[in-house]
Short mmCIF file of C-alpha atoms in Angstrom, two decimals:
data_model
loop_
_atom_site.label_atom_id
_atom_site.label_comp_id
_atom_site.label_asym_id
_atom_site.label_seq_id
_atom_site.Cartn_x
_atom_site.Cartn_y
_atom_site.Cartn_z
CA UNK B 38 0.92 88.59 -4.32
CA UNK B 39 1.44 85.63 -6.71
CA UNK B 40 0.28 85.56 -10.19
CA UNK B 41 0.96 82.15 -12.22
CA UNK B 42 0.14 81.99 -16.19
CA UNK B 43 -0.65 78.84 -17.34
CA UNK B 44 -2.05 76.33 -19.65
CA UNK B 45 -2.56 78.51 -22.94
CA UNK B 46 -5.75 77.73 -25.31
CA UNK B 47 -5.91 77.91 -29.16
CA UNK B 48 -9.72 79.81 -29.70
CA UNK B 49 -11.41 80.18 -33.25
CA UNK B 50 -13.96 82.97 -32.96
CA UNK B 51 -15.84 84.11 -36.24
CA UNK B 52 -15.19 87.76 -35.76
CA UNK B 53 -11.88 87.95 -33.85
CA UNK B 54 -10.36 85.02 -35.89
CA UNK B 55 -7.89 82.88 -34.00
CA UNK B 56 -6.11 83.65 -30.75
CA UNK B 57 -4.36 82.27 -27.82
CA UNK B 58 -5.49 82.77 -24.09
CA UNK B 59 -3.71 81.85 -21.06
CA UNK B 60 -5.34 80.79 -16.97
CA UNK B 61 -3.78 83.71 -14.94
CA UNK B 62 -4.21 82.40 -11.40
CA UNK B 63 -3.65 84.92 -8.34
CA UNK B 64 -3.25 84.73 -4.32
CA UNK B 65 -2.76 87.82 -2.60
CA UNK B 66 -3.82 89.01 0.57
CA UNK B 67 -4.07 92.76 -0.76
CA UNK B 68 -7.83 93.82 0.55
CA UNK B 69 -8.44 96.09 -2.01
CA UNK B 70 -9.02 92.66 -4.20
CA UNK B 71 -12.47 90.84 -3.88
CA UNK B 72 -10.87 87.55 -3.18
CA UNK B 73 -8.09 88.49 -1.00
CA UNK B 74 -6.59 85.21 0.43
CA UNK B 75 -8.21 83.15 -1.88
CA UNK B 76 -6.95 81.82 -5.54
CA UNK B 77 -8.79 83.81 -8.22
CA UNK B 78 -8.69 82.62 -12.03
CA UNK B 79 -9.27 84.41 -15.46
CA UNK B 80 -8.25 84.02 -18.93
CA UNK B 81 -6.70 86.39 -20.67
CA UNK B 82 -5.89 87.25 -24.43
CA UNK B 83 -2.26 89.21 -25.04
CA UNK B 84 -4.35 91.84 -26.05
CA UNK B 85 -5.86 92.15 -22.70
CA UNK B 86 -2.10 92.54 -21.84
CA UNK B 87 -1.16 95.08 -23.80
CA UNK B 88 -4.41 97.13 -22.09
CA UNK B 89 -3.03 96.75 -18.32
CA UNK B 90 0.13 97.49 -19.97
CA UNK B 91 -1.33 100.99 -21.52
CA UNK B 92 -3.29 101.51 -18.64
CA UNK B 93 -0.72 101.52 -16.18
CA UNK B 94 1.95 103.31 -18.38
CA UNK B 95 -1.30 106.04 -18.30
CA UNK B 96 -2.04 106.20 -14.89
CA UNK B 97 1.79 106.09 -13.32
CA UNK B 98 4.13 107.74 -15.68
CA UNK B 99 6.75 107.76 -12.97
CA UNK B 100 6.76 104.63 -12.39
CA UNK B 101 8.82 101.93 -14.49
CA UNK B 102 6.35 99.86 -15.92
CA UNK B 103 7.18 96.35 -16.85
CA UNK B 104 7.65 96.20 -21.05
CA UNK B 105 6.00 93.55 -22.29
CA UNK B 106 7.48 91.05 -24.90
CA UNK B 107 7.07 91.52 -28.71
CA UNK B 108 7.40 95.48 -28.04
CA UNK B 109 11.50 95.49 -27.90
CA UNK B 110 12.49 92.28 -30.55
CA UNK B 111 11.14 91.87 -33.69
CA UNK B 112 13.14 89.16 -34.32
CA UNK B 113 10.91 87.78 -31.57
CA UNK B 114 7.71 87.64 -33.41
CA UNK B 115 9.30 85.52 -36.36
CA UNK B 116 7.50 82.48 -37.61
CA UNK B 117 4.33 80.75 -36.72
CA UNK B 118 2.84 82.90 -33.77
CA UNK B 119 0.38 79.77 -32.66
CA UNK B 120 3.60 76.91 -32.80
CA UNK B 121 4.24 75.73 -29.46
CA UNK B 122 7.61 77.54 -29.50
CA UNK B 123 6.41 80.52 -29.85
CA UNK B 124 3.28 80.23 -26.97
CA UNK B 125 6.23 78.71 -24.64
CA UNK B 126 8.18 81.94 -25.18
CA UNK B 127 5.33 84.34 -24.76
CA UNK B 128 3.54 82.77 -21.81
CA UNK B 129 7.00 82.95 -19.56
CA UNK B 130 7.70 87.02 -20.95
CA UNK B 131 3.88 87.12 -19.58
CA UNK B 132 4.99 85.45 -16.68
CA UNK B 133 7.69 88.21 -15.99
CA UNK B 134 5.78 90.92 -16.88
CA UNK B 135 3.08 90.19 -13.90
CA UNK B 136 6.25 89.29 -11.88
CA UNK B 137 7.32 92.49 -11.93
CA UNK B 138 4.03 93.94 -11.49
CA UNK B 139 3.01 91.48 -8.34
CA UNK B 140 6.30 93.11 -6.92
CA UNK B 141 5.48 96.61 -7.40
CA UNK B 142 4.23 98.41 -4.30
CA UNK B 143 2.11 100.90 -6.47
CA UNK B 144 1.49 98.70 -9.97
CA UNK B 145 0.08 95.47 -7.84
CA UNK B 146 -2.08 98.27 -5.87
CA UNK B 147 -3.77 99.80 -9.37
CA UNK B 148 -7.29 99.39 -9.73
CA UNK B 149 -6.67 98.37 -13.17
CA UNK B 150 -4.28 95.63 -12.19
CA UNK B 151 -7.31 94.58 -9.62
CA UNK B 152 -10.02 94.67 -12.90
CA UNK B 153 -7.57 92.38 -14.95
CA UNK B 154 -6.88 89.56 -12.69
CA UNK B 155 -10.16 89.41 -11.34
CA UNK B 156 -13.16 90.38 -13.65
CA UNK B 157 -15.31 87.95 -15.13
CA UNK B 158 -16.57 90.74 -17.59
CA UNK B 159 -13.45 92.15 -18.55
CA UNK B 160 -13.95 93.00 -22.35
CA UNK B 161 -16.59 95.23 -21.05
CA UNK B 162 -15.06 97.15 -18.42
CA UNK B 163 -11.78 97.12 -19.88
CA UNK B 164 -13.48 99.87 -22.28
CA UNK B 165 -12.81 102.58 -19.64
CA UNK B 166 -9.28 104.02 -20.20
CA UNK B 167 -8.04 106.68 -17.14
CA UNK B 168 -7.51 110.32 -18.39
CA UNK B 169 -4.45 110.94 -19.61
CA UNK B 170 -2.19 112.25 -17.69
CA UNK B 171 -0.25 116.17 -17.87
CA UNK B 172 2.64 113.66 -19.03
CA UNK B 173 1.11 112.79 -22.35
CA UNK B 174 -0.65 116.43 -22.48
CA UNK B 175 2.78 117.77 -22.26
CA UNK B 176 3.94 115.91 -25.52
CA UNK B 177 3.65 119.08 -27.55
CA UNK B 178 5.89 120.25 -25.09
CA UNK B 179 8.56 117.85 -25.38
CA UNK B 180 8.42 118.06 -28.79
CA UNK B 181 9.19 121.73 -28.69
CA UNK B 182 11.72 121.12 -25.70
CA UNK B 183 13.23 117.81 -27.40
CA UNK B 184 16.52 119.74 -28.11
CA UNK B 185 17.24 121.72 -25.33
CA UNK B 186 19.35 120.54 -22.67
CA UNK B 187 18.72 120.86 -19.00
CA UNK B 188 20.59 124.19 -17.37
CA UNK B 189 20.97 122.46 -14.09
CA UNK B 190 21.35 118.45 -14.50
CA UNK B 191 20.94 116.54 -11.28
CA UNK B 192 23.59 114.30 -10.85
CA UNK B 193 21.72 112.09 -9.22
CA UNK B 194 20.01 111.07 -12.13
CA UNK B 195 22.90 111.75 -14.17
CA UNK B 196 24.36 108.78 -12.31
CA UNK B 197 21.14 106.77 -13.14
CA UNK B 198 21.37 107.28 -16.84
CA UNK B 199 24.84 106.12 -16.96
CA UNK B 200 24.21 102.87 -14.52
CA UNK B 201 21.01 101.91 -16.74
CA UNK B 202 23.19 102.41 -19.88
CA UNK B 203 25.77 100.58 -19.05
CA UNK B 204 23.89 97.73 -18.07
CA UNK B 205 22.09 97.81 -21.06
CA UNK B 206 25.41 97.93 -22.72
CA UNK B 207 27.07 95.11 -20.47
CA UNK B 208 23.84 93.06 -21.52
CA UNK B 209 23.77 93.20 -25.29
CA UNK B 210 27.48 91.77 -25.02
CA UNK B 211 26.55 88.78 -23.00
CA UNK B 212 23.70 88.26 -25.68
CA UNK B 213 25.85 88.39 -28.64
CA UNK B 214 28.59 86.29 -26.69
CA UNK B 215 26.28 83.68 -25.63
CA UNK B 216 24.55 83.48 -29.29
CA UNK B 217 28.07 83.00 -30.74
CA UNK B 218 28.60 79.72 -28.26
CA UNK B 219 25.43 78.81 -28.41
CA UNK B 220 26.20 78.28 -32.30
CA UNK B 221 29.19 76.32 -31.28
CA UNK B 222 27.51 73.87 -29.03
CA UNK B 223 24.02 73.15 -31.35
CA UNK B 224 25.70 69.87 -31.33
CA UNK B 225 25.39 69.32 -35.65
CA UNK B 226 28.84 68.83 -35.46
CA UNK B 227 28.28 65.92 -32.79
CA UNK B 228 26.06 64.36 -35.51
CA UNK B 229 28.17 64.71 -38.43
CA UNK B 230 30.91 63.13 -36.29
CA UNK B 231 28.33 60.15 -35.62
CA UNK B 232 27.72 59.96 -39.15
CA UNK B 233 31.13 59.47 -40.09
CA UNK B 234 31.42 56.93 -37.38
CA UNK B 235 28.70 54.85 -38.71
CA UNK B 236 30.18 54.82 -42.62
CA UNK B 237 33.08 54.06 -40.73
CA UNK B 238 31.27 50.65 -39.43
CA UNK B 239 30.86 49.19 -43.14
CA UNK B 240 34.61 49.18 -43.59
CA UNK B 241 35.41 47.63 -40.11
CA UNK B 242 33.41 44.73 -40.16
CA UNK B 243 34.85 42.72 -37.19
CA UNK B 244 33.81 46.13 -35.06
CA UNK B 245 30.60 46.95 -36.44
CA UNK B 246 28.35 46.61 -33.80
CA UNK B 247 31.37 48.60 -31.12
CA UNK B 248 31.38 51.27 -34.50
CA UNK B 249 27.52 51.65 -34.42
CA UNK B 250 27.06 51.76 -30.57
CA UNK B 251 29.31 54.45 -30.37
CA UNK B 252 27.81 56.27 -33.27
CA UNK B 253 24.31 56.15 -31.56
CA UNK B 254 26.09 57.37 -28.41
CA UNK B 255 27.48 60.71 -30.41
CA UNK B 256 24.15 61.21 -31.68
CA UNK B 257 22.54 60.68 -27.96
CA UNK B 258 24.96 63.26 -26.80
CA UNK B 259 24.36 65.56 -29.42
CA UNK B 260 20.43 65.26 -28.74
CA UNK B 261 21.35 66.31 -25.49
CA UNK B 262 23.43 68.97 -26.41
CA UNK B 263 20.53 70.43 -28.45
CA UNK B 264 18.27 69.79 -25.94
CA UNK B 265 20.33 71.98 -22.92
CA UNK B 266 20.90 75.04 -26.13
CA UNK B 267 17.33 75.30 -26.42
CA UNK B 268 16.74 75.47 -22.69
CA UNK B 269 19.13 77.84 -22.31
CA UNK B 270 17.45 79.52 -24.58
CA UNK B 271 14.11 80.11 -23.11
CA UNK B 272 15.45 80.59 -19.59
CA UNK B 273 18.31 82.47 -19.33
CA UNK B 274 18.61 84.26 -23.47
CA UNK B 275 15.10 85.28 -23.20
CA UNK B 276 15.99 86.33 -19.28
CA UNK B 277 18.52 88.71 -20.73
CA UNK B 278 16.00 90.00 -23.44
CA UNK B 279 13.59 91.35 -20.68
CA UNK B 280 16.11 92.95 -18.77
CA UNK B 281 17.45 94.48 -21.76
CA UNK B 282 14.27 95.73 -22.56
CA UNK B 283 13.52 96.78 -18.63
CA UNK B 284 16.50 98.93 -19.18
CA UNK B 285 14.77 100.98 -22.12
CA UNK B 286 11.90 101.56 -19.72
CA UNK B 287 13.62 102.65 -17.13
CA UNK B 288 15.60 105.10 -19.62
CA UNK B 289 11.95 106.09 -20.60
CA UNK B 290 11.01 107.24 -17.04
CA UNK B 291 14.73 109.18 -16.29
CA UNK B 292 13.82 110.90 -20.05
CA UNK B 293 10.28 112.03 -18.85
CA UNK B 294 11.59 113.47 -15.40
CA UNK B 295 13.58 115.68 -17.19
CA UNK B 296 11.22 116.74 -19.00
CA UNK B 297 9.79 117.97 -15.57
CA UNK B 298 12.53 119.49 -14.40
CA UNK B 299 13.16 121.18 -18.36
CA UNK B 300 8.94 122.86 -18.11
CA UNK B 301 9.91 124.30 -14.67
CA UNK B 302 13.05 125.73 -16.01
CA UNK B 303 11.52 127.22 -18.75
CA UNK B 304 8.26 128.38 -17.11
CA UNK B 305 10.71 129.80 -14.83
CA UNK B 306 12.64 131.67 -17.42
CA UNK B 307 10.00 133.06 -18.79
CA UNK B 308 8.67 134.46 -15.67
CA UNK B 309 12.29 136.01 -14.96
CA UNK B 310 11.73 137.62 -18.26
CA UNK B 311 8.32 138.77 -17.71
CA UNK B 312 9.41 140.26 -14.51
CA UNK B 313 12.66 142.16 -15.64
CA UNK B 314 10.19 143.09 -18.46
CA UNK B 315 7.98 145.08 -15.76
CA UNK B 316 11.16 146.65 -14.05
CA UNK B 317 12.24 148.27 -17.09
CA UNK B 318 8.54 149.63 -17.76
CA UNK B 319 8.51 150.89 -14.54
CA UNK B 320 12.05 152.06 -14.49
CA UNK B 321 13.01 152.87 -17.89
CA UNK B 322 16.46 153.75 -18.65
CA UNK B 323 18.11 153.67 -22.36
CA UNK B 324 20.82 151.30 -21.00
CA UNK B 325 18.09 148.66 -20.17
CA UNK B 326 16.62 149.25 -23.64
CA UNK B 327 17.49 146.59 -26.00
CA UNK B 328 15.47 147.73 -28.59
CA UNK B 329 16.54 151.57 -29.69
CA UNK B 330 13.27 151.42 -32.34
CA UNK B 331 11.33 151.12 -29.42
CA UNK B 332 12.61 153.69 -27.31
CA UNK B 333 12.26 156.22 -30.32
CA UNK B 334 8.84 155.16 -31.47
CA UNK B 335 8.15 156.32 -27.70
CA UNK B 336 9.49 159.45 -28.10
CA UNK B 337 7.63 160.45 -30.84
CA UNK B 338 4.41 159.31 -29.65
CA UNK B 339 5.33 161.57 -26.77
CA UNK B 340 5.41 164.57 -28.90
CA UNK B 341 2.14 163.67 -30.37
CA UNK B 342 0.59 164.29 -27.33
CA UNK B 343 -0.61 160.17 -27.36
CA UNK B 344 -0.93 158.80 -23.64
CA UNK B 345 2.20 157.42 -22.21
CA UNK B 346 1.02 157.26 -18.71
CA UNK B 347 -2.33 155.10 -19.78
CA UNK B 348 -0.25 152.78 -22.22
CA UNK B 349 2.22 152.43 -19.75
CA UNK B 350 -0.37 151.61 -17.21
CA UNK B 351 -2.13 148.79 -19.84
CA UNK B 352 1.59 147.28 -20.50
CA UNK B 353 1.84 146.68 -16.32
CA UNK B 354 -1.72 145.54 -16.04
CA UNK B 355 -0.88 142.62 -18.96
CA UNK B 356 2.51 142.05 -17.16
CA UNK B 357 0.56 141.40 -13.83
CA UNK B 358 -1.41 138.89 -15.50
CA UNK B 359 0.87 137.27 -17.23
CA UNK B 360 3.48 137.16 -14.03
CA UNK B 361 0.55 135.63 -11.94
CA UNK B 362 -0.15 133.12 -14.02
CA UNK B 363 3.71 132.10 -14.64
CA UNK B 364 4.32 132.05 -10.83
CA UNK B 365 1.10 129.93 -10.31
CA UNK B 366 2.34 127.73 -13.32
CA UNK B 367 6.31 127.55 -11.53
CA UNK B 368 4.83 126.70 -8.81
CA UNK B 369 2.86 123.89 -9.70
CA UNK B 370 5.78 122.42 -12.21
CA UNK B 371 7.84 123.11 -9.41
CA UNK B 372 5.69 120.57 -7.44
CA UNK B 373 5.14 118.11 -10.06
CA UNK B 374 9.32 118.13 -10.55
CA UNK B 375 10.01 117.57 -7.24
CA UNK B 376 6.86 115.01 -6.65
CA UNK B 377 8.02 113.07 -10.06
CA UNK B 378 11.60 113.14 -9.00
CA UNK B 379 10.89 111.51 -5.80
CA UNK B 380 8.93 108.53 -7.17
CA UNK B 381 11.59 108.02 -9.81
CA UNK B 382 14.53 107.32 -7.49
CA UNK B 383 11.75 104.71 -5.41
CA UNK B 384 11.68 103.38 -9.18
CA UNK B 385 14.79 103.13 -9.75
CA UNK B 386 15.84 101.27 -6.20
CA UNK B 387 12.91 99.08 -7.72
CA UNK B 388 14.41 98.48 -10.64
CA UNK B 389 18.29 98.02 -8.85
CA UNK B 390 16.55 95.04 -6.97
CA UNK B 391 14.49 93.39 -9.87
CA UNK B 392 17.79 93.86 -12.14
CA UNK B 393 20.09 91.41 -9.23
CA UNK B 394 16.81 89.56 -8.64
CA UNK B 395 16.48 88.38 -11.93
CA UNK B 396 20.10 88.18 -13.27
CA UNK B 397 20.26 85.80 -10.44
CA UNK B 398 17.12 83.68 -11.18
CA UNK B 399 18.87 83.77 -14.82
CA UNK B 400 22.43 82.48 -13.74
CA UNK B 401 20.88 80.18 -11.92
CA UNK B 402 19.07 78.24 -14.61
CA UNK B 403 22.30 78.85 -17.03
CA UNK B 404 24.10 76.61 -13.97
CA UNK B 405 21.15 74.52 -13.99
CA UNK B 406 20.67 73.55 -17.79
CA UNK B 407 24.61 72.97 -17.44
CA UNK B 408 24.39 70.70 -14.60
CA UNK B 409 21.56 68.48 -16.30
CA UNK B 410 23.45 68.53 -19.49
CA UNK B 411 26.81 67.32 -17.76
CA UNK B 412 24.91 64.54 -15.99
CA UNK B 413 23.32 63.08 -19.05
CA UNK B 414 26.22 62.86 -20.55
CA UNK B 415 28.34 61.52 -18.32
CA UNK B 416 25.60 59.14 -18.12
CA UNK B 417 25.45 58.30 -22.13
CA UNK B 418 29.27 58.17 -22.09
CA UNK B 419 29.13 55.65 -19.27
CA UNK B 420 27.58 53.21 -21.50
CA UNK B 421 29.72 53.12 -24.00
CA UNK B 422 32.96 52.35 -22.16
CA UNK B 423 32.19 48.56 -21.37
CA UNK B 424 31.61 47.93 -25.25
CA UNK B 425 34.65 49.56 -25.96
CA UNK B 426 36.83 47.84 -23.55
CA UNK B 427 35.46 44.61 -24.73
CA UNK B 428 37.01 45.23 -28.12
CA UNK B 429 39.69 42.20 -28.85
CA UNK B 430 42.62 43.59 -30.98
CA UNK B 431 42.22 39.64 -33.14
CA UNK B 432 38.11 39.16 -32.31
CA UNK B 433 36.53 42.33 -32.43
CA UNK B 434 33.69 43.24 -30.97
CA UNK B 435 31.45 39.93 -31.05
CA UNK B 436 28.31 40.20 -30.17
CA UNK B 437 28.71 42.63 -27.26
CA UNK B 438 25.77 44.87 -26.85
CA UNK B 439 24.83 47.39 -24.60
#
């Protein structure tokens, strides 16, 4: 599957107000598409983004859905949200975020991924949202369950935690590393120093024209300079902010499989409680008693003649319910655990090969923007060194030009 975002459009509508929408172009030879083998095109809003995005977060919750951008920086969403900046920065995060998608064996698969890239009448089918899922029912759950720990951690995840952390870790230090040279090599200094140059000229008369050329050539460098910074910028800084933010989704996912495996523990516990609970009805001994109130309170309904045998018998029949429905409930958390577990480390060899994927596509165009920027300005230096040498320690400069 391919997916290519392109040419964005400025709309004024009335009612929604104004908005951008971008041609999302896709070949695939999936057959569960209605075009499979041929390109399909549609044009989609960021809101229509954000749906897919929901949609697919609702229907796979172990799976590590691509974030998409504005949701992780809001230093990102700064300034005019219609300048071309800013549409140049959000149509390639849109870019990666059906990147990632196209390469997911299950996400590229979804009906819902099918509806976005090809329906013509999307803003009125896009009104069906799945069920949720016994992930999001659960939140009551988790909320309950958010500070207890796990009795048994798998170290197998344990291991995935601490990789994804310390990626994410490793990552925020190359961002604020690269911002701090990126500051460096804005090239304002480069322009300052041309300025300087240039006053320079109107003292040095008899090398004005040498003083002036080589100002202009600072300022041509520094242009370039600027020019590499800001591409830098948008391919490789904004390459790091993605993965960063892949790295809290994938920390997402690990959190919500333990939540798994923390219900079937504590359905589980409370079965084993439920079921020493009926051994000590049937059983009773004062040593198994933990309550002594209770075990007098039985005694003296004993001596007035109430029915032990008959409440005895009511207590078992509620404890047979209640350890049927626990077991049924273990079981099927049991299942879910293990069937949740087993997607997640798929996801997370997903995620191992999207991370080296795209840090290489990233240090790639780093070496790239590098490459151009070294070229230009050998180039613009080039110039400059016949007018120079032409300088005559008693003439000047003359009326050398470049």
């Amino acid at each position: 599957m391919t997916i290519i975002i392109d040419d964005p459009k400025k709309h004024q509508d009335p009612t929604a107000g104004t908005y951008v929408t971008y041609l999302i172009t896709t070949t695939t030879t999936l057959e569960t598409f209605r075009n499979s083998g041929q390109p399909c095109s549609v044009r989609r809003r960021f809101q229509d983004f954000v749906w897919l995005h929901n949609t697919l977060t609702m229907e796979y919750p172990a799976c590590i859905v691509p974030p998409l951008p504005d949701k992780h920086r809001l230093e990102y969403i700064k300034g005019d949200r219609f300048s071309f900046e800013f549409i140049t920065k959000r149509k390639l995060s849109l870019q990666w975020f059906m990147n990632r998608i196209s390469r997911h064996p299950i996400l590229q698969c979804s009906q819902s991924t099918r509806l976005f890239l090809e329906s013509n009448d999307f803003v009125t089918q896009s009104t069906y949202v799945p069920p949720t899922t016994s992930l999001i029912n659960s939140i009551g759950d988790t909320l309950v369950n958010a500070f207890v720990k796990l009795k048994k951690p798998d170290e197998k995840f344990e291991e995935m935690k601490d990789i994804v952390n310390r990626l994410e870790d490793n990552l925020n230090t190359i961002e604020r590393l690269y911002l701090r040279i990126n500051k460096r090599q804005r090239g304002k200094d480069y322009t300052n120093f041309a300025n300087s140059v240039q006053g320079l000229s109107a003292l040095e008369t008899n090398i004005r024209n040498s003083l002036h050329q080589f100002a202009e050539t600072c300022k041509a460098y520094s242009k370039v300079m600027k020019e590499m910074s800001e591409k830098e910028e948008l391919l490789f800084l904004n390459e790091i902010h993605e993965l960063i933010a892949y790295c809290h989704a994938a920390k997402d996912v690990l959190k919500a499989r333990d939540q798994k495996q923390l219900d079937f523990e504590e359905l589980s516990r409370y079965l084993d409680q439920a079921v020493l609970e009926k051994e000590r009805t049937l059983h009773p001994r004062f040593s198994d008693r933990g309550n002594i109130t209770e075990y007098v309170a039985d005694k003296i309904n004993e001596v007035r003649g109430i029915s032990m045998q008959q409440a005895k018998r009511e207590k078992l029949a509620r404890l047979e319910r209640k350890i049927d429905e626990l077991q049924n409930e273990v079981l099927r958390t049991s299942d879910e655990s293990a069937e949740f577990s087993s997607q997640v480390v798929e996801e997370f060899s997903l995620f191992q090969k999207t991370k080296l994927l795209e840090l290489k596509q990233g240090l790639l165009a780093y070496a790239d923007c590098h490459i151009d920027f070294f070229q230009k300005g050998m180039d613009i230096w080039e110039r400059i060194l016949p007018v120079l040498e032409s300088i005559d320690s008693e003439k000047g400069d003359g009326e050398v030009t470049m």
